[in-house]
Short mmCIF file of C-alpha atoms and ligand atoms in Angstrom, two decimals:
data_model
loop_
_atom_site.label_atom_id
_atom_site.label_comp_id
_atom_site.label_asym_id
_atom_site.label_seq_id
_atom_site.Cartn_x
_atom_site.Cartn_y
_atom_site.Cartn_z
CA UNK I 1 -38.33 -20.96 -18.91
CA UNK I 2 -34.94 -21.05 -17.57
CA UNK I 3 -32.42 -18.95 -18.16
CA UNK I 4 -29.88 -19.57 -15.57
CA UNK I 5 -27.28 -21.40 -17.93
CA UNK I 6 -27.24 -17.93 -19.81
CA UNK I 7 -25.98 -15.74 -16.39
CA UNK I 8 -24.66 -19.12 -14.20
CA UNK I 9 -22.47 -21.71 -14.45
CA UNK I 10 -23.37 -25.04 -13.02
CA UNK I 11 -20.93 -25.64 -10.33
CA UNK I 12 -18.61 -23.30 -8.96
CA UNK I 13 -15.16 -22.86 -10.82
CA UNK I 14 -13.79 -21.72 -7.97
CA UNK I 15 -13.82 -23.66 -4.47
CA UNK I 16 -14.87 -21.68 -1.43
CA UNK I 17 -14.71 -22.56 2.12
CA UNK I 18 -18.22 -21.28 3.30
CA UNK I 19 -18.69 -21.57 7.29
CA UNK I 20 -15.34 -21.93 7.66
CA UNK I 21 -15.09 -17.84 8.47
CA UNK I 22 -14.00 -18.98 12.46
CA UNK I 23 -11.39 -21.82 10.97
CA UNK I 24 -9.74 -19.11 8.63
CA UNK I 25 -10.14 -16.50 11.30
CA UNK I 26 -8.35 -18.78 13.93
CA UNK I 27 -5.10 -19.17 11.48
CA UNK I 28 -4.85 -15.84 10.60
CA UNK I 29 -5.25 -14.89 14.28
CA UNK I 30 -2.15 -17.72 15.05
CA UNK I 31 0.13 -16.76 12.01
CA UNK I 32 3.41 -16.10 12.77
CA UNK I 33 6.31 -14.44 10.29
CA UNK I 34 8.96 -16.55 9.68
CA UNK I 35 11.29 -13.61 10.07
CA UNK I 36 11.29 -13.36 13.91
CA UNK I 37 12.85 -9.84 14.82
CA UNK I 38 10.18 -8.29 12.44
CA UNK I 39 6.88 -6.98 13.74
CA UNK I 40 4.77 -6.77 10.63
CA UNK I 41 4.88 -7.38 6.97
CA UNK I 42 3.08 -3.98 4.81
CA UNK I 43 0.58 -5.10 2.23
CA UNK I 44 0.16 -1.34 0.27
CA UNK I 45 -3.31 -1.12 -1.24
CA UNK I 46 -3.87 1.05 -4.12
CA UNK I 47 -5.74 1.72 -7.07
CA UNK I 48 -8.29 4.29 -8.47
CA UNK I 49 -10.16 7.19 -6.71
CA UNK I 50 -13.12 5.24 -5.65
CA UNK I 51 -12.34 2.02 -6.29
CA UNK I 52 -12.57 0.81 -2.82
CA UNK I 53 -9.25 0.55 -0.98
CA UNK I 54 -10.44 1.86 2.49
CA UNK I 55 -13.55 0.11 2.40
CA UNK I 56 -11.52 -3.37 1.73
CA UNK I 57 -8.95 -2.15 4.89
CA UNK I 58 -12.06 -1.12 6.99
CA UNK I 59 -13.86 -4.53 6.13
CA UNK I 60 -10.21 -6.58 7.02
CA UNK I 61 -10.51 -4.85 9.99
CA UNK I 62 -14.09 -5.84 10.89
CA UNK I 63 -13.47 -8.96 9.91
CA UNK I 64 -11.32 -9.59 12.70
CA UNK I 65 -13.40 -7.23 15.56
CA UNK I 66 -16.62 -8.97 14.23
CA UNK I 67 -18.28 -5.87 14.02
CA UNK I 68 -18.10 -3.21 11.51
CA UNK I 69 -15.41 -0.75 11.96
CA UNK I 70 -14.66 2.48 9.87
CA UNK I 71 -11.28 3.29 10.52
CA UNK I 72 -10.45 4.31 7.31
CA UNK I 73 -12.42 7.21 5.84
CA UNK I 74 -15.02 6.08 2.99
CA UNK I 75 -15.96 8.52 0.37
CA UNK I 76 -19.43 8.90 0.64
CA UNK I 77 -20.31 11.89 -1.66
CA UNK I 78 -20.23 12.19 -5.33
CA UNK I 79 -17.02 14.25 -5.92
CA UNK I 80 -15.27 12.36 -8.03
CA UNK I 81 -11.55 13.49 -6.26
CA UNK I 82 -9.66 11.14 -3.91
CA UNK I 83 -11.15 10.72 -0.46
CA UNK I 84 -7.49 9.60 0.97
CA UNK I 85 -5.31 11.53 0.89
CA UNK I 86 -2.32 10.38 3.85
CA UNK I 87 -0.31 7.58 3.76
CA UNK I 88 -1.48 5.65 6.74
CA UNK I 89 -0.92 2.11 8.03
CA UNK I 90 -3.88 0.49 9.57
CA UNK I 91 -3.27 -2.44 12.37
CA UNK I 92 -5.60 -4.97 13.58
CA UNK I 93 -6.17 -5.46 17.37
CA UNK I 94 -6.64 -9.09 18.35
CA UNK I 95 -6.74 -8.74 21.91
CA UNK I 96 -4.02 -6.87 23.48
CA UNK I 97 -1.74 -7.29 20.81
CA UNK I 98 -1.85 -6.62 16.95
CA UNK I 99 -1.81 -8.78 14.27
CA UNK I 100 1.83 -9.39 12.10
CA UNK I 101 0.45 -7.78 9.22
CA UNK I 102 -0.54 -4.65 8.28
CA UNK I 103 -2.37 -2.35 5.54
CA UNK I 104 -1.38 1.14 4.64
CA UNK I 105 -4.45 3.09 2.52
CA UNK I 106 -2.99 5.53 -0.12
CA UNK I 107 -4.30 8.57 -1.93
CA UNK I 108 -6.31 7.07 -4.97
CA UNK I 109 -5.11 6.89 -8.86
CA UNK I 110 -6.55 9.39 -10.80
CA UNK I 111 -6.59 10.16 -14.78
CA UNK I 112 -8.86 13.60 -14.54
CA UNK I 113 -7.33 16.65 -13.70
CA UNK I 114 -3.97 15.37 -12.35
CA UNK I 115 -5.40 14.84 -9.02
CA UNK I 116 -4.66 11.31 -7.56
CA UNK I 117 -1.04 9.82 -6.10
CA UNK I 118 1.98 10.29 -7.98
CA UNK I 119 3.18 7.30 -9.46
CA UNK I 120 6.55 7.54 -8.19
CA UNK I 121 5.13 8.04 -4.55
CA UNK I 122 3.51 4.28 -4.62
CA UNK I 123 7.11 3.46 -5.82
CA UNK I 124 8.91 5.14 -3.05
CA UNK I 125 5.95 3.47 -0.69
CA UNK I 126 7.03 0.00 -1.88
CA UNK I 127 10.46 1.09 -1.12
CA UNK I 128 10.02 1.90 2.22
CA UNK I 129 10.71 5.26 1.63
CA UNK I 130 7.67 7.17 2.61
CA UNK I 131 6.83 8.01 6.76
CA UNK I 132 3.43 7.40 8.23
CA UNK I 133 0.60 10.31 7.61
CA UNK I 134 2.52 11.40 4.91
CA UNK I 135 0.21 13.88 2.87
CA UNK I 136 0.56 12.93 -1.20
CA UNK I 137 1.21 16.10 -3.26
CA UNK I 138 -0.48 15.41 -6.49
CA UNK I 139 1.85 18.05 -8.11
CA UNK I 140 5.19 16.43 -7.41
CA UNK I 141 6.20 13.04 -6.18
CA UNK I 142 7.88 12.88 -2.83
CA UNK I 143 11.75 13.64 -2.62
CA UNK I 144 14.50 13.73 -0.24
CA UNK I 145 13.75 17.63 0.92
CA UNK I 146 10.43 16.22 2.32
CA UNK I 147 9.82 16.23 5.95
CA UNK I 148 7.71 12.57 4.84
CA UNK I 149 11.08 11.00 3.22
CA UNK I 150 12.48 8.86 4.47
CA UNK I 151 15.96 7.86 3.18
CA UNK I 152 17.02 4.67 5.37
CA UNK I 153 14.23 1.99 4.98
CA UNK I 154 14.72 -0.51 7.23
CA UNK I 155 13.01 -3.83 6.23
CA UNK I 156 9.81 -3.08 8.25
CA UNK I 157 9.37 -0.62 5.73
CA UNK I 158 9.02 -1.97 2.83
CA UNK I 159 5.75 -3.43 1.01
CA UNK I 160 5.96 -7.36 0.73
CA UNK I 161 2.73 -7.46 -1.08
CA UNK I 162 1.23 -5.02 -3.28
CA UNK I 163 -2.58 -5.15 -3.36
CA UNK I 164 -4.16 -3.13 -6.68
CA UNK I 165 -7.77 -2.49 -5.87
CA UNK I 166 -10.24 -2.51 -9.16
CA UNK I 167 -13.92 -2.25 -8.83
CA UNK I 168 -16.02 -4.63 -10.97
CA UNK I 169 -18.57 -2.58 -11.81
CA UNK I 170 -16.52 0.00 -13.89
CA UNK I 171 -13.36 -2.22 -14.88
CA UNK I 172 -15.16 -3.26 -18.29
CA UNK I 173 -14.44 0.71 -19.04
CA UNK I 174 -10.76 0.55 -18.60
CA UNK I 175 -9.94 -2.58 -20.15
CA UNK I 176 -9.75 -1.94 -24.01
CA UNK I 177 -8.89 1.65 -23.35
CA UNK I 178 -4.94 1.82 -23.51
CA UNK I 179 -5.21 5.43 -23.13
CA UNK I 180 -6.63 4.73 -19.95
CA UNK I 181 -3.88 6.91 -17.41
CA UNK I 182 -4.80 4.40 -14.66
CA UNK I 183 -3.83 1.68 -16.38
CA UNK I 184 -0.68 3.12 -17.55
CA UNK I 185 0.14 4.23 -14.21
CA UNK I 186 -0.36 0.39 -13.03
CA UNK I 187 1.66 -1.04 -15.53
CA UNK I 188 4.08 1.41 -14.74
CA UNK I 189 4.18 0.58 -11.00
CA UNK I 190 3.77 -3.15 -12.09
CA UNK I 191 7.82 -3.07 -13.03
CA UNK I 192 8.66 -1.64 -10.51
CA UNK I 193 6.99 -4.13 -8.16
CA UNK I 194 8.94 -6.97 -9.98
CA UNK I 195 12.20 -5.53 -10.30
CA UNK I 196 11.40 -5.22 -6.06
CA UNK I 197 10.64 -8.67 -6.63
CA UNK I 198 7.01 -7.56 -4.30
CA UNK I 199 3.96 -10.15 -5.30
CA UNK I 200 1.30 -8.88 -6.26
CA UNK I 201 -2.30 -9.23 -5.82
CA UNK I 202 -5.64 -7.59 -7.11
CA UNK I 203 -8.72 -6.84 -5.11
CA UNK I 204 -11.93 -7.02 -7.34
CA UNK I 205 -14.36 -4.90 -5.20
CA UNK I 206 -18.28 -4.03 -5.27
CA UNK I 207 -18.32 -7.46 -7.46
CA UNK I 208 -22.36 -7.15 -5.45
CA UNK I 209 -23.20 -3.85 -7.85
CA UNK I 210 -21.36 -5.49 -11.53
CA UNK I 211 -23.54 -9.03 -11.03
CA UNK I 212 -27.71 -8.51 -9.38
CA UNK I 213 -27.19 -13.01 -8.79
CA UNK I 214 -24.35 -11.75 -6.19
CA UNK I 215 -26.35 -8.61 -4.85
CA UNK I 216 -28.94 -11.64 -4.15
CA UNK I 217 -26.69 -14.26 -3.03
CA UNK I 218 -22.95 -13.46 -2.21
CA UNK I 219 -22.15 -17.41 -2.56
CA UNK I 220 -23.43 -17.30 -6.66
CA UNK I 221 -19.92 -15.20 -6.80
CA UNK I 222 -17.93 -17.93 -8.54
CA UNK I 223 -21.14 -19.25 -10.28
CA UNK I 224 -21.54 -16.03 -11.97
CA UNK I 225 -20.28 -16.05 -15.12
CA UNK I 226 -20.15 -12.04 -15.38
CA UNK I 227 -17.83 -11.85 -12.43
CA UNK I 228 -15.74 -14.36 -13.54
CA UNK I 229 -15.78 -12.31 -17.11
CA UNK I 230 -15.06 -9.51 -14.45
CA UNK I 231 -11.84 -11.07 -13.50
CA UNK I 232 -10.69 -11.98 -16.60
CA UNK I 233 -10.64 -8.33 -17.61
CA UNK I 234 -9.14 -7.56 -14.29
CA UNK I 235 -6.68 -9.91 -14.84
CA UNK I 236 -5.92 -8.69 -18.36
CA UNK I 237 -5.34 -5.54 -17.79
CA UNK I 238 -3.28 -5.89 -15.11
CA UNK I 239 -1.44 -8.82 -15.96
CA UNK I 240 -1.63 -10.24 -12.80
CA UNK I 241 -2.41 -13.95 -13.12
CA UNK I 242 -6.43 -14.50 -12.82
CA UNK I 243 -5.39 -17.18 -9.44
CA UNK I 244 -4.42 -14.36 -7.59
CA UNK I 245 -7.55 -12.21 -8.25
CA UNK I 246 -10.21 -11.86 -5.47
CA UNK I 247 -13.69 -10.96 -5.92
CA UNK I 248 -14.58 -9.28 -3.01
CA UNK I 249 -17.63 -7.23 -1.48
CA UNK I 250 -16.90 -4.97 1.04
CA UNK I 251 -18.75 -3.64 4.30
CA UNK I 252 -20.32 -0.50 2.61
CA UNK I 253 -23.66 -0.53 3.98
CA UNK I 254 -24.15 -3.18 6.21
CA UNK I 255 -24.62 -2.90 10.25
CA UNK I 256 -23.53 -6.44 11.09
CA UNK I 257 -20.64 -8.90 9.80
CA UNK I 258 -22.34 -11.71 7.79
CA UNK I 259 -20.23 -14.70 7.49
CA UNK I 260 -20.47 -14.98 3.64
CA UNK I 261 -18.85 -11.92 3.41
CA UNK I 262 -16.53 -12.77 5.85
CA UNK I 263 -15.02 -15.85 4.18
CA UNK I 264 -14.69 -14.39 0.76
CA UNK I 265 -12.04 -11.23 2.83
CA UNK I 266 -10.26 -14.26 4.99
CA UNK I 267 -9.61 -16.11 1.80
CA UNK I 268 -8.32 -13.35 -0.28
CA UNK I 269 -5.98 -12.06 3.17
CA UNK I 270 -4.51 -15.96 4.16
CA UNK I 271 -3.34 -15.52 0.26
CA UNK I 272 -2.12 -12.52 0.24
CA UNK I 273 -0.08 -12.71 3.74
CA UNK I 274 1.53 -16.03 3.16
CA UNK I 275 2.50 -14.25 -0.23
CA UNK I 276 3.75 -11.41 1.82
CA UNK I 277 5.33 -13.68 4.49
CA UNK I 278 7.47 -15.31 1.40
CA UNK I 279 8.92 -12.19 0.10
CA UNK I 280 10.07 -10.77 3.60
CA UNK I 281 11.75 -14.38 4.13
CA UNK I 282 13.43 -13.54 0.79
CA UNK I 283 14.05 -9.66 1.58
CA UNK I 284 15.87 -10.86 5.25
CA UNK I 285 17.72 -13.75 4.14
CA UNK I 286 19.48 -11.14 1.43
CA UNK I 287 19.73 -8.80 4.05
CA UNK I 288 21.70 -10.99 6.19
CA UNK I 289 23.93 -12.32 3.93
CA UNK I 290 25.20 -8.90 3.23
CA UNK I 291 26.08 -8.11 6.05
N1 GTP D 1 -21.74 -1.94 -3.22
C1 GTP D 1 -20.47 -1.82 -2.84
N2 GTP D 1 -19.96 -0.60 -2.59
C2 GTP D 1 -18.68 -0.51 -2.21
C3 GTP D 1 -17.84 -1.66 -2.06
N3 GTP D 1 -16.61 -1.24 -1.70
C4 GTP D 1 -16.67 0.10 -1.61
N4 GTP D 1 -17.91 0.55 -1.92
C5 GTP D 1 -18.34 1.98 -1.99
O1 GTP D 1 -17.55 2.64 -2.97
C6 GTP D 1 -17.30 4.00 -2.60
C7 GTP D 1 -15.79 4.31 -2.60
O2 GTP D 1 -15.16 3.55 -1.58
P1 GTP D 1 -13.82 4.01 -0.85
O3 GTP D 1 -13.45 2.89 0.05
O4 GTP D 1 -13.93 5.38 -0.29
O5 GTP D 1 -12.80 4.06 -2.09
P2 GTP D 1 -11.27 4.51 -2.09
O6 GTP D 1 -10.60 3.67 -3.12
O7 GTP D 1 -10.70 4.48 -0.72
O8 GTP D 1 -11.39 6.01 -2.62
P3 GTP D 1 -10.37 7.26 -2.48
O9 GTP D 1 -9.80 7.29 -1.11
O10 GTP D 1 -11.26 8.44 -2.77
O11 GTP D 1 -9.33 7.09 -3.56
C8 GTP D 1 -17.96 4.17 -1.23
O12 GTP D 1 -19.24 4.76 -1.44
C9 GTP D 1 -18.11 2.75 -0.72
O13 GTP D 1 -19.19 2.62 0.18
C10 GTP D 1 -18.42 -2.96 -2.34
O14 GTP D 1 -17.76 -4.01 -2.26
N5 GTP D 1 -19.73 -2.96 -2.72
MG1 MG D 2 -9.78 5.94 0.39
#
């Protein structure tokens, strides 16, 4: 008997560009900002405790090094408390010089025991207003008396694209739940992010532990009809349209790059830094016109 029609759809619903890893690679490596005098855009990654923001930095990273780097410190215990717990922006080498984007980790989301970011801090991050290796207080959001404030953004400060991490394997849990503090605390930092007019983007990681056909085979990912269930929800309760959510699996494990893996992180980055390249255009354009 067969029962793939029950867990698989026929074709893909989504159209991937396997073995094109180098192609996607190549532009990335080549893209330039349209905003000349600016050195970097910030994508800001956050989401829950957990959910696997430094993992999807480290794996960017590796990506691009083609070998697996761990920058970013993964939680690899069981305590359930954020592993992050600095503001820090992460660059990628590509040769001598770094690449015109960048990705600053943040302390994770947390609903238990009031110990995760501040929602105001990922605010003032979007703003700009926050110095590198900041350390979050969970007890009270960063202000103007802090030694991390800063109170003159310039526009390399600011986020241009705001990357919310959820993990596939546990979303299902959240998504009904509207008591869920995560969730508030998203939706919260959602209007924010538009009234910055900052795009936004969601990162569905460990899609390999919610779906065993992508555990086998990263490539069933948009064949899989739980992970495209998966991004509904993600969608939903995020209301971030579902065309700009990524599945994703990280490097968590692995010892090598694998291409597969590869092309799924290129894809999701090339959309989320042309997004990000759009909204600085915006940002400087304004910016200049006041003068
Ligand atoms: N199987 C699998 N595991 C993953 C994936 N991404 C992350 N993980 C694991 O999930 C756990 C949490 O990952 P982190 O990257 O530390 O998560 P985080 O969001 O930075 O967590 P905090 O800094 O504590 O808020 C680690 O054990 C990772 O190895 C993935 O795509 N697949
Ligand atoms: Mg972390």
């Amino acid at each position: 008997m067969n029962h793939i029609h029950f867990t698989e759809y026929g074709k893909p619903w989504r159209k991937t560009p396997w073995g094109e890893e180098e192609q996607l690679g190549k532009s990335l490596r080549e893209f330039k900002l349209n905003t000349p005098n600016i050195k970097h855009v910030r994508i800001l990654v956050i989401g829950r405790v957990g959910s696997g923001k430094s993992s999807f930095i480290n794996s960017v990273n590796s990506v691009f090094q083609k070998r697996i780097t761990t920058e970013a410190l993964v939680n690899k215990t069981s305590d359930s408390r954020t592993f992050t717990k600095l503001y820090k922006t992460y660059y990628i080498r590509n040769g001598q010089s770094v690449l015109p984007f960048v990705l600053t980790d943040t302390m994770g989301l947390e609903s238990e025991d009031g110990h995760g970011v501040h929602q105001d801090d990922v605010v003032k991050a979007m703003e700009g207003c926050i110095k590198e290796r900041y350390k979050f207080n969970p007890d009270s959001p960063v202000s103007p008396q802090d030694e991390g404030y800063r109170s003159d953004p310039s526009l390399q400060d600011q986020t241009y694209c705001l990357v919310y991490v959820l993990p596939a394997d546990k979303i299902s849990l959240t998504v009904n739940n509207d008591d869920d503090e995560v969730i508030k605390q998203i939706k919260y930092i959602k209007n924010k992010a538009n009234e910055l007019e900052i795009p936004q983007v969601v990162i569905m990681t460990r899609a390999d532990e919610a779906c065993p056909l992508v555990k086998n085979d990263i490539r069933k990912i948009y064949t899989s009809k739980k992970i495209k269930k998966k991004l509904e929800e993600c969608s939903e309760c995020t209301g971030i349209p579902v065309s700009h959510v990524f599945p994703v699996k990280s490097y968590h494990e692995e010892i090598d790059t694998q291409a597969d893996i590869d092309v799924l992180i290129l894809r999701a980055l090339t959309h989320i830094v042309h997004l990000a390249n759009d909204a600085l255009t915006v940002k400087s354009n304004e910016s200049r016109n006041s003068e």
